């Protein structure tokens, strides 16, 4: 007759239970890893779609003005008796398109620098009033074409230490967006609070919904896309603005109410003008050279 050792059976059952527990743990871990892989794959697919839309947008944003420029240039070149006022109007249109193209390329080059890790700040003494004057002058033709006023409020004789090229790039992106979505007026308000410079750009357009306020800074993202897209652009400007703000130790945020215009606040630390010997030009002439306005 076969006899059974109860202690051996209990040990065997315990070993089986432990193996089952380990197997269940391994299955749970595998399921978790599979979920993570699916999430990563979904993000990669979303990134590819965003990049695809970006490439499509940038193709249109470059091809369309180039086509217009060729048409304007042909109209001037093939009509020697064209009245001066028509030549002036065509030249104004060409100036705006060239400025838009140049600025789009600046954003693309800046994005490439950030991707390559080559976007270190270059601090210098900056005359803020002169910097702002040149940025506004560069945008005057666009503002006049849209019949939008740019209202600037800031103290006189404001001199700080910062990176003028990055500040100019941030502000130009914010002001161009404001001119695109604004109706009558765009305002720029600048104040210095101790060692921090605060710049606020506000338009009188439709504004940005609260749930979209963080997403607008994502690269390649536009709030209106595809068949609903009613404004030009490639979804790069605000991501560049935020990256530039972070490089100079600052931040940028949306402070707005839908229906009451978009309101952006940029703030960053500044040093004393006496703490830095090198003095920058009023603006970065390579990026924002002031041409004749029409």
mmCIF file of C-alpha atoms in Angstrom:
data_model
loop_
_atom_site.group_PDB
_atom_site.id
_atom_site.type_symbol
_atom_site.label_atom_id
_atom_site.label_comp_id
_atom_site.label_asym_id
_atom_site.label_seq_id
_atom_site.Cartn_x
_atom_site.Cartn_y
_atom_site.Cartn_z
ATOM 1 C CA UNK A 1 0.000 0.000 0.000
ATOM 2 C CA UNK A 2 1.362 3.451 -1.029
ATOM 3 C CA UNK A 3 1.616 6.029 1.755
ATOM 4 C CA UNK A 4 1.737 9.804 1.369
ATOM 5 C CA UNK A 5 3.901 12.190 3.308
ATOM 6 C CA UNK A 6 1.734 15.193 4.141
ATOM 7 C CA UNK A 7 4.722 17.506 4.578
ATOM 8 C CA UNK A 8 6.036 16.583 1.101
ATOM 9 C CA UNK A 9 2.654 17.317 -0.464
ATOM 10 C CA UNK A 10 2.488 20.681 1.227
ATOM 11 C CA UNK A 11 5.974 21.561 -0.006
ATOM 12 C CA UNK A 12 5.015 20.535 -3.532
ATOM 13 C CA UNK A 13 1.846 22.621 -3.433
ATOM 14 C CA UNK A 14 3.808 25.588 -2.080
ATOM 15 C CA UNK A 15 6.354 25.258 -4.885
ATOM 16 C CA UNK A 16 3.587 25.079 -7.477
ATOM 17 C CA UNK A 17 1.880 28.117 -5.964
ATOM 18 C CA UNK A 18 5.149 30.040 -6.027
ATOM 19 C CA UNK A 19 5.731 29.137 -9.677
ATOM 20 C CA UNK A 20 2.186 30.177 -10.536
ATOM 21 C CA UNK A 21 2.713 33.454 -8.724
ATOM 22 C CA UNK A 22 5.980 34.053 -10.588
ATOM 23 C CA UNK A 23 4.343 33.196 -13.897
ATOM 24 C CA UNK A 24 1.480 35.573 -13.198
ATOM 25 C CA UNK A 25 4.003 38.259 -12.278
ATOM 26 C CA UNK A 26 5.911 37.644 -15.513
ATOM 27 C CA UNK A 27 2.681 37.829 -17.518
ATOM 28 C CA UNK A 28 1.707 41.088 -15.786
ATOM 29 C CA UNK A 29 5.184 42.494 -16.480
ATOM 30 C CA UNK A 30 4.948 41.420 -20.114
ATOM 31 C CA UNK A 31 1.506 43.017 -20.413
ATOM 32 C CA UNK A 32 2.870 46.228 -18.893
ATOM 33 C CA UNK A 33 5.806 46.248 -21.305
ATOM 34 C CA UNK A 34 3.438 45.609 -24.212
ATOM 35 C CA UNK A 35 1.302 48.563 -23.105
ATOM 36 C CA UNK A 36 4.384 50.783 -22.899
ATOM 37 C CA UNK A 37 5.513 49.653 -26.348
ATOM 38 C CA UNK A 38 2.086 50.416 -27.771
ATOM 39 C CA UNK A 39 2.147 53.868 -26.143
ATOM 40 C CA UNK A 40 5.617 54.578 -27.578
ATOM 41 C CA UNK A 41 4.486 53.358 -30.981
ATOM 42 C CA UNK A 42 1.422 55.609 -30.834
ATOM 43 C CA UNK A 43 3.652 58.575 -29.970
ATOM 44 C CA UNK A 44 5.991 57.760 -32.848
ATOM 45 C CA UNK A 45 3.063 57.522 -35.260
ATOM 46 C CA UNK A 46 1.687 60.831 -33.969
ATOM 47 C CA UNK A 47 5.135 62.431 -34.373
ATOM 48 C CA UNK A 48 5.359 61.171 -37.937
ATOM 49 C CA UNK A 49 1.918 62.608 -38.711
ATOM 50 C CA UNK A 50 2.924 65.954 -37.195
ATOM 51 C CA UNK A 51 6.150 66.007 -39.193
ATOM 52 C CA UNK A 52 4.221 65.106 -42.332
ATOM 53 C CA UNK A 53 1.821 68.012 -41.779
ATOM 54 C CA UNK A 54 4.781 70.277 -41.031
ATOM 55 C CA UNK A 55 6.506 69.368 -44.291
ATOM 56 C CA UNK A 56 3.263 69.900 -46.200
ATOM 57 C CA UNK A 57 2.717 73.264 -44.500
ATOM 58 C CA UNK A 58 6.268 74.478 -45.000
ATOM 59 C CA UNK A 59 6.129 73.494 -48.666
ATOM 60 C CA UNK A 60 3.056 75.675 -49.134
ATOM 61 C CA UNK A 61 4.419 78.484 -46.963
ATOM 62 C CA UNK A 62 7.517 78.683 -49.168
ATOM 63 C CA UNK A 63 6.057 77.880 -52.593
ATOM 64 C CA UNK A 64 3.083 80.257 -52.349
ATOM 65 C CA UNK A 65 5.062 83.461 -51.635
ATOM 66 C CA UNK A 66 7.732 82.472 -54.147
ATOM 67 C CA UNK A 67 5.039 82.166 -56.811
ATOM 68 C CA UNK A 68 3.670 85.557 -55.805
ATOM 69 C CA UNK A 69 7.133 87.109 -55.857
ATOM 70 C CA UNK A 70 7.757 85.800 -59.369
ATOM 71 C CA UNK A 71 4.428 87.265 -60.485
ATOM 72 C CA UNK A 72 5.162 90.669 -58.956
ATOM 73 C CA UNK A 73 8.689 90.750 -60.383
ATOM 74 C CA UNK A 74 7.408 89.744 -63.832
ATOM 75 C CA UNK A 75 4.755 92.481 -63.702
ATOM 76 C CA UNK A 76 7.420 95.106 -63.004
ATOM 77 C CA UNK A 77 9.990 93.718 -65.465
ATOM 78 C CA UNK A 78 7.612 93.333 -68.401
ATOM 79 C CA UNK A 79 5.762 96.641 -67.978
ATOM 80 C CA UNK A 80 8.281 99.494 -68.223
ATOM 81 C CA UNK A 81 5.473 102.064 -68.365
ATOM 82 C CA UNK A 82 3.789 100.827 -65.183
ATOM 83 C CA UNK A 83 2.665 103.813 -63.063
ATOM 84 C CA UNK A 84 4.836 104.554 -60.056
ATOM 85 C CA UNK A 85 2.032 103.918 -57.566
ATOM 86 C CA UNK A 86 1.532 100.422 -58.975
ATOM 87 C CA UNK A 87 5.263 99.736 -58.846
ATOM 88 C CA UNK A 88 5.279 100.904 -55.223
ATOM 89 C CA UNK A 89 2.339 98.652 -54.362
ATOM 90 C CA UNK A 90 3.989 95.649 -56.026
ATOM 91 C CA UNK A 91 7.295 96.394 -54.278
ATOM 92 C CA UNK A 92 5.478 96.582 -50.926
ATOM 93 C CA UNK A 93 3.957 93.168 -51.543
ATOM 94 C CA UNK A 94 7.347 91.762 -52.503
ATOM 95 C CA UNK A 95 8.903 93.220 -49.357
ATOM 96 C CA UNK A 96 6.273 91.577 -47.160
ATOM 97 C CA UNK A 97 6.681 88.195 -48.850
ATOM 98 C CA UNK A 98 10.476 88.345 -48.647
ATOM 99 C CA UNK A 99 10.275 89.292 -44.952
ATOM 100 C CA UNK A 100 7.895 86.402 -44.273
ATOM 101 C CA UNK A 101 10.136 83.931 -46.102
ATOM 102 C CA UNK A 102 13.251 85.165 -44.306
ATOM 103 C CA UNK A 103 11.557 84.868 -40.929
ATOM 104 C CA UNK A 104 10.290 81.347 -41.646
ATOM 105 C CA UNK A 105 13.831 80.314 -42.525
ATOM 106 C CA UNK A 106 15.119 81.885 -39.274
ATOM 107 C CA UNK A 107 12.695 79.732 -37.286
ATOM 108 C CA UNK A 108 13.742 76.615 -39.191
ATOM 109 C CA UNK A 109 17.434 77.377 -38.634
ATOM 110 C CA UNK A 110 16.760 78.041 -34.943
ATOM 111 C CA UNK A 111 14.930 74.708 -34.650
ATOM 112 C CA UNK A 112 17.924 72.987 -36.267
ATOM 113 C CA UNK A 113 20.278 74.660 -33.773
ATOM 114 C CA UNK A 114 18.171 73.473 -30.837
ATOM 115 C CA UNK A 115 18.058 69.947 -32.233
ATOM 116 C CA UNK A 116 21.854 69.975 -32.604
ATOM 117 C CA UNK A 117 22.415 71.436 -29.137
ATOM 118 C CA UNK A 118 24.000 74.565 -30.605
ATOM 119 C CA UNK A 119 21.717 77.213 -29.091
ATOM 120 C CA UNK A 120 23.808 78.516 -26.195
ATOM 121 C CA UNK A 121 22.977 82.078 -25.095
ATOM 122 C CA UNK A 122 25.182 84.990 -26.119
ATOM 123 C CA UNK A 123 24.752 87.663 -23.463
ATOM 124 C CA UNK A 124 25.516 91.335 -24.022
ATOM 125 C CA UNK A 125 24.357 94.783 -22.949
ATOM 126 C CA UNK A 126 21.176 95.547 -24.854
ATOM 127 C CA UNK A 127 19.342 98.845 -25.357
ATOM 128 C CA UNK A 128 15.823 97.461 -25.165
ATOM 129 C CA UNK A 129 14.190 100.557 -26.663
ATOM 130 C CA UNK A 130 16.307 100.307 -29.799
ATOM 131 C CA UNK A 131 15.764 96.563 -30.055
ATOM 132 C CA UNK A 132 11.973 96.974 -29.860
ATOM 133 C CA UNK A 133 12.015 99.888 -32.319
ATOM 134 C CA UNK A 134 13.758 97.763 -34.955
ATOM 135 C CA UNK A 135 11.454 94.771 -34.446
ATOM 136 C CA UNK A 136 8.350 96.980 -34.781
ATOM 137 C CA UNK A 137 9.809 98.739 -37.830
ATOM 138 C CA UNK A 138 10.406 95.377 -39.482
ATOM 139 C CA UNK A 139 6.742 94.468 -38.922
ATOM 140 C CA UNK A 140 5.286 97.836 -39.899
ATOM 141 C CA UNK A 141 4.527 96.881 -43.500
ATOM 142 C CA UNK A 142 2.607 93.771 -42.381
ATOM 143 C CA UNK A 143 0.726 95.747 -39.741
ATOM 144 C CA UNK A 144 -0.229 98.477 -42.216
ATOM 145 C CA UNK A 145 -1.413 95.923 -44.781
ATOM 146 C CA UNK A 146 -3.708 94.412 -42.148
ATOM 147 C CA UNK A 147 -4.647 97.865 -40.778
ATOM 148 C CA UNK A 148 -3.592 96.835 -37.272
ATOM 149 C CA UNK A 149 -1.865 99.245 -34.898
ATOM 150 C CA UNK A 150 1.080 98.106 -32.746
ATOM 151 C CA UNK A 151 0.921 99.882 -29.380
ATOM 152 C CA UNK A 152 4.189 99.734 -27.388
ATOM 153 C CA UNK A 153 4.498 100.768 -23.732
ATOM 154 C CA UNK A 154 7.893 100.678 -22.006
ATOM 155 C CA UNK A 155 10.168 102.922 -19.920
ATOM 156 C CA UNK A 156 12.744 105.118 -21.654
ATOM 157 C CA UNK A 157 16.431 104.304 -21.515
ATOM 158 C CA UNK A 158 15.938 100.641 -20.635
ATOM 159 C CA UNK A 159 19.281 98.815 -20.835
ATOM 160 C CA UNK A 160 19.777 95.246 -19.630
ATOM 161 C CA UNK A 161 22.066 92.268 -20.093
ATOM 162 C CA UNK A 162 20.518 89.429 -22.089
ATOM 163 C CA UNK A 163 20.767 87.625 -25.431
ATOM 164 C CA UNK A 164 19.405 90.140 -27.973
ATOM 165 C CA UNK A 165 19.009 87.676 -30.848
ATOM 166 C CA UNK A 166 16.900 85.257 -28.819
ATOM 167 C CA UNK A 167 14.764 87.996 -27.287
ATOM 168 C CA UNK A 168 14.192 89.432 -30.762
ATOM 169 C CA UNK A 169 13.239 86.007 -32.120
ATOM 170 C CA UNK A 170 10.764 85.432 -29.277
ATOM 171 C CA UNK A 171 9.121 88.834 -29.646
ATOM 172 C CA UNK A 172 8.929 88.669 -33.412
ATOM 173 C CA UNK A 173 7.173 85.297 -33.213
ATOM 174 C CA UNK A 174 4.717 86.631 -30.632
ATOM 175 C CA UNK A 175 4.026 89.847 -32.545
ATOM 176 C CA UNK A 176 3.643 88.084 -35.894
ATOM 177 C CA UNK A 177 1.112 85.725 -34.309
ATOM 178 C CA UNK A 178 -0.704 88.681 -32.781
ATOM 179 C CA UNK A 179 -0.835 90.469 -36.139
ATOM 180 C CA UNK A 180 -2.148 87.307 -37.789
ATOM 181 C CA UNK A 181 -5.003 86.799 -35.345
ATOM 182 C CA UNK A 182 -5.637 90.374 -34.188
ATOM 183 C CA UNK A 183 -8.345 92.635 -35.589
ATOM 184 C CA UNK A 184 -7.551 96.267 -34.793
ATOM 185 C CA UNK A 185 -4.752 96.531 -32.238
ATOM 186 C CA UNK A 186 -1.765 94.607 -30.899
ATOM 187 C CA UNK A 187 -0.140 95.743 -27.679
ATOM 188 C CA UNK A 188 3.349 95.177 -26.296
ATOM 189 C CA UNK A 189 3.925 96.158 -22.670
ATOM 190 C CA UNK A 190 7.396 95.989 -21.105
ATOM 191 C CA UNK A 191 8.302 96.523 -17.448
ATOM 192 C CA UNK A 192 11.357 95.714 -15.352
ATOM 193 C CA UNK A 193 10.776 94.326 -11.876
ATOM 194 C CA UNK A 194 14.096 94.159 -10.012
ATOM 195 C CA UNK A 195 16.255 91.706 -11.985
ATOM 196 C CA UNK A 196 13.426 90.420 -14.193
ATOM 197 C CA UNK A 197 12.174 91.823 -17.479
ATOM 198 C CA UNK A 198 8.480 91.159 -18.154
ATOM 199 C CA UNK A 199 7.091 91.532 -21.683
ATOM 200 C CA UNK A 200 3.422 90.986 -22.512
ATOM 201 C CA UNK A 201 1.977 90.720 -26.023
ATOM 202 C CA UNK A 202 -1.792 90.859 -26.449
ATOM 203 C CA UNK A 203 -4.092 90.964 -29.462
ATOM 204 C CA UNK A 204 -7.832 91.531 -29.837
ATOM 205 C CA UNK A 205 -8.546 88.322 -31.746
ATOM 206 C CA UNK A 206 -10.520 85.214 -30.759
ATOM 207 C CA UNK A 207 -8.094 84.114 -28.043
ATOM 208 C CA UNK A 208 -7.035 80.614 -27.040
ATOM 209 C CA UNK A 209 -9.173 78.101 -25.146
ATOM 210 C CA UNK A 210 -7.812 77.179 -21.701
ATOM 211 C CA UNK A 211 -7.392 73.517 -22.638
ATOM 212 C CA UNK A 212 -5.253 74.537 -25.631
ATOM 213 C CA UNK A 213 -2.974 76.971 -23.785
ATOM 214 C CA UNK A 214 -0.213 74.402 -23.157
ATOM 215 C CA UNK A 215 -0.503 72.611 -26.512
ATOM 216 C CA UNK A 216 0.213 75.774 -28.535
ATOM 217 C CA UNK A 217 3.874 75.517 -27.497
ATOM 218 C CA UNK A 218 4.273 71.998 -28.923
ATOM 219 C CA UNK A 219 6.354 71.766 -32.064
ATOM 220 C CA UNK A 220 4.488 71.410 -35.369
ATOM 221 C CA UNK A 221 1.120 72.013 -33.645
ATOM 222 C CA UNK A 222 -1.472 74.444 -34.999
ATOM 223 C CA UNK A 223 -4.904 74.830 -33.442
ATOM 224 C CA UNK A 224 -6.520 74.911 -36.886
ATOM 225 C CA UNK A 225 -5.301 72.304 -39.336
ATOM 226 C CA UNK A 226 -6.307 70.636 -42.565
ATOM 227 C CA UNK A 227 -9.506 71.855 -44.164
ATOM 228 C CA UNK A 228 -10.268 74.080 -41.151
ATOM 229 C CA UNK A 229 -6.944 75.913 -41.319
ATOM 230 C CA UNK A 230 -7.618 79.610 -41.867
ATOM 231 C CA UNK A 231 -4.207 81.104 -40.987
ATOM 232 C CA UNK A 232 -0.764 80.514 -42.494
ATOM 233 C CA UNK A 233 2.158 79.096 -40.559
ATOM 234 C CA UNK A 234 3.842 75.793 -39.837
ATOM 235 C CA UNK A 235 3.406 75.347 -36.085
ATOM 236 C CA UNK A 236 7.024 76.095 -35.215
ATOM 237 C CA UNK A 237 7.101 79.694 -33.946
ATOM 238 C CA UNK A 238 5.768 79.292 -30.403
ATOM 239 C CA UNK A 239 7.903 76.206 -29.735
ATOM 240 C CA UNK A 240 10.943 78.230 -30.825
ATOM 241 C CA UNK A 241 9.846 81.120 -28.585
ATOM 242 C CA UNK A 242 9.565 78.823 -25.562
ATOM 243 C CA UNK A 243 12.922 77.156 -26.295
ATOM 244 C CA UNK A 244 14.631 80.559 -26.596
ATOM 245 C CA UNK A 245 13.016 81.719 -23.342
ATOM 246 C CA UNK A 246 14.299 78.648 -21.510
ATOM 247 C CA UNK A 247 17.819 79.114 -22.907
ATOM 248 C CA UNK A 248 18.029 82.627 -21.415
ATOM 249 C CA UNK A 249 16.633 81.376 -18.100
ATOM 250 C CA UNK A 250 13.082 82.622 -18.572
ATOM 251 C CA UNK A 251 9.596 81.368 -19.273
ATOM 252 C CA UNK A 252 6.631 82.105 -21.507
ATOM 253 C CA UNK A 253 2.977 81.430 -20.772
ATOM 254 C CA UNK A 254 -0.522 82.110 -22.057
ATOM 255 C CA UNK A 255 -2.726 84.434 -20.003
ATOM 256 C CA UNK A 256 -5.962 84.804 -21.899
ATOM 257 C CA UNK A 257 -9.709 84.482 -21.977
ATOM 258 C CA UNK A 258 -11.317 83.001 -25.109
ATOM 259 C CA UNK A 259 -13.055 85.718 -27.072
ATOM 260 C CA UNK A 260 -10.946 88.449 -25.455
ATOM 261 C CA UNK A 261 -7.726 88.034 -27.410
ATOM 262 C CA UNK A 262 -4.576 85.990 -26.879
ATOM 263 C CA UNK A 263 -2.290 87.220 -24.115
ATOM 264 C CA UNK A 264 1.306 85.973 -23.808
ATOM 265 C CA UNK A 265 3.701 86.819 -20.999
ATOM 266 C CA UNK A 266 7.462 86.445 -21.387
ATOM 267 C CA UNK A 267 9.751 86.968 -18.414
ATOM 268 C CA UNK A 268 13.447 86.351 -17.962
ATOM 269 C CA UNK A 269 16.263 87.429 -15.623
ATOM 270 C CA UNK A 270 18.502 90.302 -16.644
ATOM 271 C CA UNK A 271 21.796 91.487 -15.274
ATOM 272 C CA UNK A 272 23.014 94.975 -14.562
ATOM 273 C CA UNK A 273 24.325 96.802 -17.658
ATOM 274 C CA UNK A 274 27.548 97.458 -15.721
ATOM 275 C CA UNK A 275 28.105 93.715 -15.260
ATOM 276 C CA UNK A 276 28.834 93.062 -18.924
ATOM 277 C CA UNK A 277 31.359 94.893 -21.018
ATOM 278 C CA UNK A 278 30.259 93.938 -24.525
ATOM 279 C CA UNK A 279 27.457 96.007 -25.984
ATOM 280 C CA UNK A 280 25.078 94.614 -28.567
ATOM 281 C CA UNK A 281 23.633 96.585 -31.448
ATOM 282 C CA UNK A 282 20.142 97.945 -30.990
ATOM 283 C CA UNK A 283 18.988 94.712 -32.575
ATOM 284 C CA UNK A 284 20.464 91.685 -34.222
ATOM 285 C CA UNK A 285 21.095 93.095 -37.682
ATOM 286 C CA UNK A 286 21.574 89.704 -39.302
ATOM 287 C CA UNK A 287 18.116 88.526 -38.281
ATOM 288 C CA UNK A 288 16.228 91.804 -38.213
ATOM 289 C CA UNK A 289 17.839 94.275 -40.534
ATOM 290 C CA UNK A 290 15.505 97.194 -41.092
ATOM 291 C CA UNK A 291 14.742 97.723 -44.757
ATOM 292 C CA UNK A 292 12.894 100.586 -46.343
ATOM 293 C CA UNK A 293 9.188 100.400 -45.557
ATOM 294 C CA UNK A 294 6.493 101.216 -48.081
#
